[in-house]
Coordinates of C-alpha atoms in Angstrom, one line a residue:
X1 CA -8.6 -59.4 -163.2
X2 CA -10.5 -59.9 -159.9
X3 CA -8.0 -57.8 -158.0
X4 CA -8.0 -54.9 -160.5
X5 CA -11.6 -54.9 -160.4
X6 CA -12.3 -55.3 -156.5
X7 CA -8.9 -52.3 -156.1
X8 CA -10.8 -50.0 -158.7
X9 CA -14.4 -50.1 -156.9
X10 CA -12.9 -49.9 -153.2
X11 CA -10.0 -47.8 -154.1
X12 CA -12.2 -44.8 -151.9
X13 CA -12.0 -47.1 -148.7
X14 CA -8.3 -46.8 -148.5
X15 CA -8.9 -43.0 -147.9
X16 CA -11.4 -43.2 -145.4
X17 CA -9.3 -42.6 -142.7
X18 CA -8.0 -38.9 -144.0
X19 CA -11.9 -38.0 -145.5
X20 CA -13.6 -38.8 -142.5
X21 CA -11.3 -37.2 -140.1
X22 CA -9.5 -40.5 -139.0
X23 CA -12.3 -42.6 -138.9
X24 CA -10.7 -46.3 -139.1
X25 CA -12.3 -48.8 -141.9
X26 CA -13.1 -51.3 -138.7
X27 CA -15.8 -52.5 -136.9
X28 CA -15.7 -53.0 -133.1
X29 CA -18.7 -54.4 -131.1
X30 CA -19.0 -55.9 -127.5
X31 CA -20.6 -59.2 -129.1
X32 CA -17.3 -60.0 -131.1
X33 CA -15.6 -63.0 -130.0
X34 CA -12.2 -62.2 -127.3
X35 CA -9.6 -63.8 -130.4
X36 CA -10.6 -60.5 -132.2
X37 CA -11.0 -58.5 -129.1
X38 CA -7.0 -58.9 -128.8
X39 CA -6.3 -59.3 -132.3
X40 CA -7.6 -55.2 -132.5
X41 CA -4.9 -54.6 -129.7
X42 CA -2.0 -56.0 -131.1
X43 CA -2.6 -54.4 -134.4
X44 CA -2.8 -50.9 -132.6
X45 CA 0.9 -50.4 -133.1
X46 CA 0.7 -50.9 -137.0
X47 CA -2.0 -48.7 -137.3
X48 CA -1.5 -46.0 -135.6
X49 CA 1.6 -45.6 -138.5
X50 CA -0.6 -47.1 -141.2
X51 CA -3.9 -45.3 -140.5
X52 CA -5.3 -47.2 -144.0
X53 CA -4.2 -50.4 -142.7
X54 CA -7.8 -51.5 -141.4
X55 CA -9.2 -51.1 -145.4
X56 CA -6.5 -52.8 -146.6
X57 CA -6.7 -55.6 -144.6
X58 CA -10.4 -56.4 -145.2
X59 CA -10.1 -55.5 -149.1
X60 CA -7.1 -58.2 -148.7
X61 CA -9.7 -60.6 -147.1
X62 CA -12.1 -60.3 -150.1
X63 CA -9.6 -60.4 -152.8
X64 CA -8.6 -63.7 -150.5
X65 CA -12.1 -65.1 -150.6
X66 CA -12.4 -63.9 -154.3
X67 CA -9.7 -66.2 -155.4
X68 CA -10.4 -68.7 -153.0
X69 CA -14.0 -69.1 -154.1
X70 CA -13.2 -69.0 -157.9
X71 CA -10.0 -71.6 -157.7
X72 CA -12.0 -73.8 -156.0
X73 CA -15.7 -73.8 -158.2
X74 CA -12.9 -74.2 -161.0
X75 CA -10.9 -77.1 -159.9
X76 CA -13.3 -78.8 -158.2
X77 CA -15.7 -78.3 -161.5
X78 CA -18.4 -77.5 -160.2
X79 CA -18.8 -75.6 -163.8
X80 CA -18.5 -76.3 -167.4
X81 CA -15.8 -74.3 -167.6
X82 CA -13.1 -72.2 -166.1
X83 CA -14.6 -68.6 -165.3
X84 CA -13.3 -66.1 -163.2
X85 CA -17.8 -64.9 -162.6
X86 CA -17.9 -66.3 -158.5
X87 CA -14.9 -63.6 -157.8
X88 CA -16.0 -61.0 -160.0
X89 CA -19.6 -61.7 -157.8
X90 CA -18.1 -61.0 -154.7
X91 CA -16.2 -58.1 -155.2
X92 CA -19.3 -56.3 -157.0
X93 CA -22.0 -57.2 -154.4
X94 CA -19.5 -56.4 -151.8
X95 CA -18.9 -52.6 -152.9
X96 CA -22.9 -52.3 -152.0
X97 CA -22.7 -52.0 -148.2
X98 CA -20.0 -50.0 -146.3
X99 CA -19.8 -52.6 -143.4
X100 CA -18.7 -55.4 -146.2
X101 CA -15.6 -53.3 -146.6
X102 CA -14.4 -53.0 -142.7
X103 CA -12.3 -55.0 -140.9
X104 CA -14.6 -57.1 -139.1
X105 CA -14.7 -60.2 -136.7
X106 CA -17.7 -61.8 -139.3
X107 CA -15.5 -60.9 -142.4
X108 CA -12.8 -63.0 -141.0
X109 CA -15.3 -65.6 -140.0
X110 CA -16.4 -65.4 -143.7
X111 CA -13.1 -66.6 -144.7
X112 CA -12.7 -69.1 -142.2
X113 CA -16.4 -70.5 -143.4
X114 CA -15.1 -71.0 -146.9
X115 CA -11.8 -72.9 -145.8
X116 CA -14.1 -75.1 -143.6
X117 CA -16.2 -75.4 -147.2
X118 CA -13.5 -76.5 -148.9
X119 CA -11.8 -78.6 -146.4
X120 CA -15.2 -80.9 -146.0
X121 CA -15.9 -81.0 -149.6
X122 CA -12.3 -82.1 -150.8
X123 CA -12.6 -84.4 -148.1
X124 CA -15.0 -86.2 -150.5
X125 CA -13.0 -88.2 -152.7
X126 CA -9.2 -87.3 -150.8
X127 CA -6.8 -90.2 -149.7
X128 CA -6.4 -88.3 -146.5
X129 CA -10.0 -87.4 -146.0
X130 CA -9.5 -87.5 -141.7
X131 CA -6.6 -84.6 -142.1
X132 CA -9.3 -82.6 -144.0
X133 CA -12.3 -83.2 -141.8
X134 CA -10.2 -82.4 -138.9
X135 CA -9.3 -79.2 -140.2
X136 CA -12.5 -78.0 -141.3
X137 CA -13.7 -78.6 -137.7
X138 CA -10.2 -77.2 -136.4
X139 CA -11.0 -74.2 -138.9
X140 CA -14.9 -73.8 -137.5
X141 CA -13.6 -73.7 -133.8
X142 CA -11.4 -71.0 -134.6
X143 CA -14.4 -68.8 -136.1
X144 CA -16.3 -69.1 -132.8
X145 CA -13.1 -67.3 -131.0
X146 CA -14.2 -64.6 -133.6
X147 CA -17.7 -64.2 -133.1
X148 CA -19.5 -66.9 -131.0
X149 CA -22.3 -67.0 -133.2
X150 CA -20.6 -69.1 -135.5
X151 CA -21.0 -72.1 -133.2
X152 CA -24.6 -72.4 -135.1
X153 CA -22.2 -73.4 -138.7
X154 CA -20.8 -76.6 -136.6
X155 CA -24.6 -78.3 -137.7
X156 CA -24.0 -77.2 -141.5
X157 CA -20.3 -78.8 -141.1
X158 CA -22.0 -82.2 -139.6
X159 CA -24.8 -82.0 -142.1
X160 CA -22.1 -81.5 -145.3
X161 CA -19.9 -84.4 -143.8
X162 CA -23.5 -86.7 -143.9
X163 CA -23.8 -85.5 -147.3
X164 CA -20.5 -86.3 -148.7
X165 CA -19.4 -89.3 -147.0
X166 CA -21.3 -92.2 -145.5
X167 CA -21.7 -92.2 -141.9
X168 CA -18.6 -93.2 -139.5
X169 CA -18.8 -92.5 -135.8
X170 CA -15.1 -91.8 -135.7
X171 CA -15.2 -89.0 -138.5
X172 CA -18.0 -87.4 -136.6
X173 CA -16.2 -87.2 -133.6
X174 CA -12.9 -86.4 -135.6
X175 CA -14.7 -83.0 -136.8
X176 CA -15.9 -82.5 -133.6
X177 CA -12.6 -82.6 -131.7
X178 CA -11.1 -79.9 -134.4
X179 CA -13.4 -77.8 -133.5
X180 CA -13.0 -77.9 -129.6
X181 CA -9.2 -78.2 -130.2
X182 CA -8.8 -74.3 -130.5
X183 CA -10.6 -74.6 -126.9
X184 CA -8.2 -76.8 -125.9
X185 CA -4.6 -75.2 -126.5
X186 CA -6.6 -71.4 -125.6
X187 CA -7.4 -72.6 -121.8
X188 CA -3.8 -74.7 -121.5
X189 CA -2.4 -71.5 -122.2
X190 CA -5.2 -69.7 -119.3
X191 CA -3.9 -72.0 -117.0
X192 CA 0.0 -71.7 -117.5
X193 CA -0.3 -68.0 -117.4
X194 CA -2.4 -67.7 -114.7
X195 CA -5.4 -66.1 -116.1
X196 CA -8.1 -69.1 -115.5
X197 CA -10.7 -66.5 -114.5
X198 CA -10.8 -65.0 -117.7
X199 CA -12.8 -68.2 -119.3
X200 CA -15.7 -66.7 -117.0
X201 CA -15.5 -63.5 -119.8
X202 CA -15.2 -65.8 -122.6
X203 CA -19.1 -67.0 -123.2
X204 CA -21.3 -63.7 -124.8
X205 CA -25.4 -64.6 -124.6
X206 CA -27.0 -64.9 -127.7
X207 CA -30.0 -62.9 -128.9
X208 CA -31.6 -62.5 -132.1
X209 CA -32.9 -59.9 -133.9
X210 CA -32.6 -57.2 -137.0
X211 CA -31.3 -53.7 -136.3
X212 CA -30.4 -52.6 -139.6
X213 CA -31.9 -48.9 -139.3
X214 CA -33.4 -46.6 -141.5
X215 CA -32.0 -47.0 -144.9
X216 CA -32.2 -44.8 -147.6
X217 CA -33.3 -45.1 -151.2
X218 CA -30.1 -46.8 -152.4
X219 CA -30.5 -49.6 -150.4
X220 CA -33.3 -50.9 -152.5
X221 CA -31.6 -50.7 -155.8
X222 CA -28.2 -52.4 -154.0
X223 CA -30.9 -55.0 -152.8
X224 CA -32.5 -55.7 -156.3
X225 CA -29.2 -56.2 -157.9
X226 CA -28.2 -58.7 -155.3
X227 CA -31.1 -60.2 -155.5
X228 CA -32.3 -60.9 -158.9
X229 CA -28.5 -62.6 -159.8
X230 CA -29.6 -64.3 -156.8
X231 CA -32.9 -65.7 -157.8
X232 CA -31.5 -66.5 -161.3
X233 CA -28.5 -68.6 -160.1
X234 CA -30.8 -70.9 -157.9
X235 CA -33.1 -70.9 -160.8
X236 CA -30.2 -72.3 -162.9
X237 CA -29.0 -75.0 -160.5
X238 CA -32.1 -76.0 -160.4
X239 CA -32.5 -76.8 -163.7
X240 CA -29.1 -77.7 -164.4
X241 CA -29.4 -80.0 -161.7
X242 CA -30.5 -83.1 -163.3
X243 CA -27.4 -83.3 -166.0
X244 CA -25.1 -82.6 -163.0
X245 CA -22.7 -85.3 -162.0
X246 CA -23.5 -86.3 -157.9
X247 CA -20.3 -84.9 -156.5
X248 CA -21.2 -81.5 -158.4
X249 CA -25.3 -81.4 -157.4
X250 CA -24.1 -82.4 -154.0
X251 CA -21.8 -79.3 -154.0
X252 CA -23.9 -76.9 -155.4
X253 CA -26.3 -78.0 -152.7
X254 CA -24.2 -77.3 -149.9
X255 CA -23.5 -73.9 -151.3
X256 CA -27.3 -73.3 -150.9
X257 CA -27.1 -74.7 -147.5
X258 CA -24.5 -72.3 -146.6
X259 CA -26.2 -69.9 -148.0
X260 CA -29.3 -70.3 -145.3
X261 CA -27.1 -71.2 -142.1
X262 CA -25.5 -67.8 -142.6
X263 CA -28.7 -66.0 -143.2
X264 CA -29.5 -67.1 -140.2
X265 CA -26.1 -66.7 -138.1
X266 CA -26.7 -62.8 -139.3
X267 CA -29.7 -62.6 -137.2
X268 CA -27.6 -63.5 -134.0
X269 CA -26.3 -61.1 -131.9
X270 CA -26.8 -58.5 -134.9
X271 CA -25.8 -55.2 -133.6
X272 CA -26.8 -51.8 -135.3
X273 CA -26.4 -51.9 -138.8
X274 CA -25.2 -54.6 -141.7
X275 CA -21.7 -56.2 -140.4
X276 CA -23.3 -59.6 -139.7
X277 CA -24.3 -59.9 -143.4
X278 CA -21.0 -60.3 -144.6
X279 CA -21.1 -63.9 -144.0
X280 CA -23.5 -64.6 -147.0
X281 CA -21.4 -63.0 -149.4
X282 CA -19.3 -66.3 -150.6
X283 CA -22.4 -68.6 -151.5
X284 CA -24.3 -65.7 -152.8
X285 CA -21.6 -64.5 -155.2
X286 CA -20.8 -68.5 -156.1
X287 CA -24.8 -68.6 -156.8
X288 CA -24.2 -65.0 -158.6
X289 CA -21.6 -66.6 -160.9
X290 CA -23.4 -70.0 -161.5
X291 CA -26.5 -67.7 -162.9
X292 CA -24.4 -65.5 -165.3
X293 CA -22.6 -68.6 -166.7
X294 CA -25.9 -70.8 -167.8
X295 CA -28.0 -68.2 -168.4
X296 CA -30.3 -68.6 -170.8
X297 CA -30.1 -64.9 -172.2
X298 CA -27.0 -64.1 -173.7
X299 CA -26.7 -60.3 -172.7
X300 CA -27.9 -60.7 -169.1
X301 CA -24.3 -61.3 -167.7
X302 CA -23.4 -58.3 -169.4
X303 CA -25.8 -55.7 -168.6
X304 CA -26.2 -56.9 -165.2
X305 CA -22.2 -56.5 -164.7
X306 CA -22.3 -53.0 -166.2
X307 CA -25.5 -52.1 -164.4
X308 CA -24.0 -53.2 -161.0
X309 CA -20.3 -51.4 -161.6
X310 CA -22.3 -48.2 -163.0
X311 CA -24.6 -48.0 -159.9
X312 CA -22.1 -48.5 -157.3
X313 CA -19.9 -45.8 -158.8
X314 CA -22.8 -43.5 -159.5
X315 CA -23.3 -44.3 -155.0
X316 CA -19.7 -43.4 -154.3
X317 CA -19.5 -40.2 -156.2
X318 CA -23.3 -39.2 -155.0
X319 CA -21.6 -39.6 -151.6
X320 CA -25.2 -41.3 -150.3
X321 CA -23.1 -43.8 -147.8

C-alpha cells in the first residue's frame, strides 16, 4: 500500500529527465561528502543508459525508509496497534518539496540515520547489544563520508545509548570506534594506493545558515500541512505519555530528539534551496503517524490524508514547482 501510494504521487519524477530537457532528478553540491562525490561517478555509466535512474533511486530510498520506519514503530510497539500511518506520512510530506525527491547525499544520510535509530534502540533489551551499538556508530561514520555535517548526529547517538542503557565506558567507546572505523579501512586503502594526499581534500568547513530563497504561495500551504500533523503528534505523545510503558516513552522520546538534531544539521552547510531538510522527514512522518492514530477526532486522519493527496496533486498539475 505504501509503495502504491508513494509510485502514484511521484510517478511525474520519473519523467523529469525527458520534460525538463534532460535535467537529472539529482542534487550535486561542493559541500557533499567525497563517498558521494565518487559514488555520482561510478553511477555515470548507468545513467547515461537509464536517464530516470536518479528518481528511481531516491523514490527507492523513501519507499526504503517508508518500510523501514513502519516495520520498526510496529515491531518494536511503539503503538497500540499495527498501522501502516509512519509510511504513508513520509511519502505524502515528501511529495511537498522537489529536493525530497532527488538523489541526494542528505537523502542517503536520512536512511543511514534511521538504521543508526534502530540499531541503538534494539540495542535496548538485545542479547547482543555490543554488535548493535557498534553498528549504529559503524552506520553514523559512514553518513559523515556523505555529508560531513552529520558528524553533529554522533551526540544524539551517545545521548540515545545514555538513554537506553546504563552507563559503561566500554560501550561508549564501542560506538565510538564504529564510527571512526569507516575512517579507518578509507585511509588504509589512501595509503596502499598511494593517494595519502587526498585526506588533505577530505575535511569541508562548516558554516551555518538558511538559503532557502524566495518561495512562492504553495510553500505555505505544503508548510501548514506538515505542520499541524506535526503539532498534533507531539501533542499526542504527550498526553499519551504517562500510560506508555518506559521502553516505549523512552522511544518516542528519542524520535523527538531526532527530530531537533536534524533541524539543526539542516542549518549546516545549507546550500541554496531545501535538500538539507530531507533529514527531518523520518521522525516527522513517525510523529505524523503517532498523531493520526490517537487522535482524539475521529475524521482528522481522514481529511487530513485527502486534503494532503488532493493539494499535492492539485501542485503537480498547476505545474507551480
Amino acid at each position: 500500500m505504501i509503495f502504491i501510494l508513494g509510485l502514484l504521487l511521484k510517478l511525474p519524477w520519473f519523467f523529469l529527465s525527458a520534460a525538463q530537457n534532460g535535467k537529472q532528478a539529482v542534487v550535486i553540491r561542493p559541500q557533499d561528502g567525497f563517498l558521494y562525490d565518487q559514488l555520482l561517478r561510478l553511477l555515470e555509466p548507468v545513467v547515461a543508459v537509464f536517464p530516470s535512474f536518479f528518481a528511481m533511486a531516491a523514490f527507492l530510498l523513501l519507499f526504503w525508509q517508508a518500510y523501514l520506519l513502519t516495520n520498526f514503530i510496529n515491531n518494536q510497539r511503539l503503538v497500540n496497534r499495527a498501522n501502516y500511518l509512519p509510511g504513508m506520512a513520509l511519502m505524502l510530506v515528501s511529495s511537498f518539496i522537489p529536493e525530497f525527491n532527488y538523489l541526494s547525499a542528505p537523502l542517503i544520510v536520512s536512511f543511514l540515520f534511521l538504521l543508526s535509530f534502530i540499531f541503538i534502540f534494539k540495542a535496548h533489551n538485545h542479547p547482543n547489544a555490543k554488535g548493535l551499538i557498534f553498528n549504529c556508530g559503524l552506520v553514523l561514520g559512514a553518513a559523515t563520508m556523505f555529508f560531513q555535517p552529520s558528524v553533529f548526529f554522533l551526540a544524539w547517538g551517545l545521548l540515545a545509548l545514555g538513554i537506553l542503557r546504563p552507563f559503561r565506558v566500554n560501550e561508549w567507546l564501542l560506538l565510538l570506534l564504529g564510527f571512526f572505523t569507516p575512517y579507518y579501512f578509507y585511509l588504509i586503502y589512501l595509503f596502499l594506493t598511494d593517494q595519502w594526499p587526498v585526506i588533505y581534500t577530505m575535511l569541508e568547513p562548516f558554516s551555518v545558515g538558511i538559503n532557502l530563497g524566495k518561495q512562492r504561495l504553495w510553500f505555505a500551504g505544503a508548510l501548514f500541512l506538515t505542520i499541524l500533523p506535526l503539532l498534533a503528534g507531539i501533542y499526542s505523545i504527550n498526553v499519551l505519555s504517562s500510560k506508555m510503558l518506559i521502553q516505549v516513552r523512552k522511544g518516542w522520546f528519542l524520535f523527538l530528539l531526532y527530530f531537533v538534531a536534524a533541524v539543526g544539521i539542516a542549518f549546516v552547510n545549507p546550500g541554496p534551496g531545501f535538500t538539507n531538510w530531507v533529514l527531518v522527514l523520518v521522525p516527522c512522518a513517525a510523529v505524523h503517524g503517532f498523531g493520526y492514530l490517537n487522535s482524539e477526532v475521529r475524521l482528522y486522519p481522514v481529511i487530513a490524508f485527502w486534503l494532503t493527496v488532493g493539494y499535492i496533486i492539485a501542485v503537480e498539475i498547476a505545474g507551480f514547482r
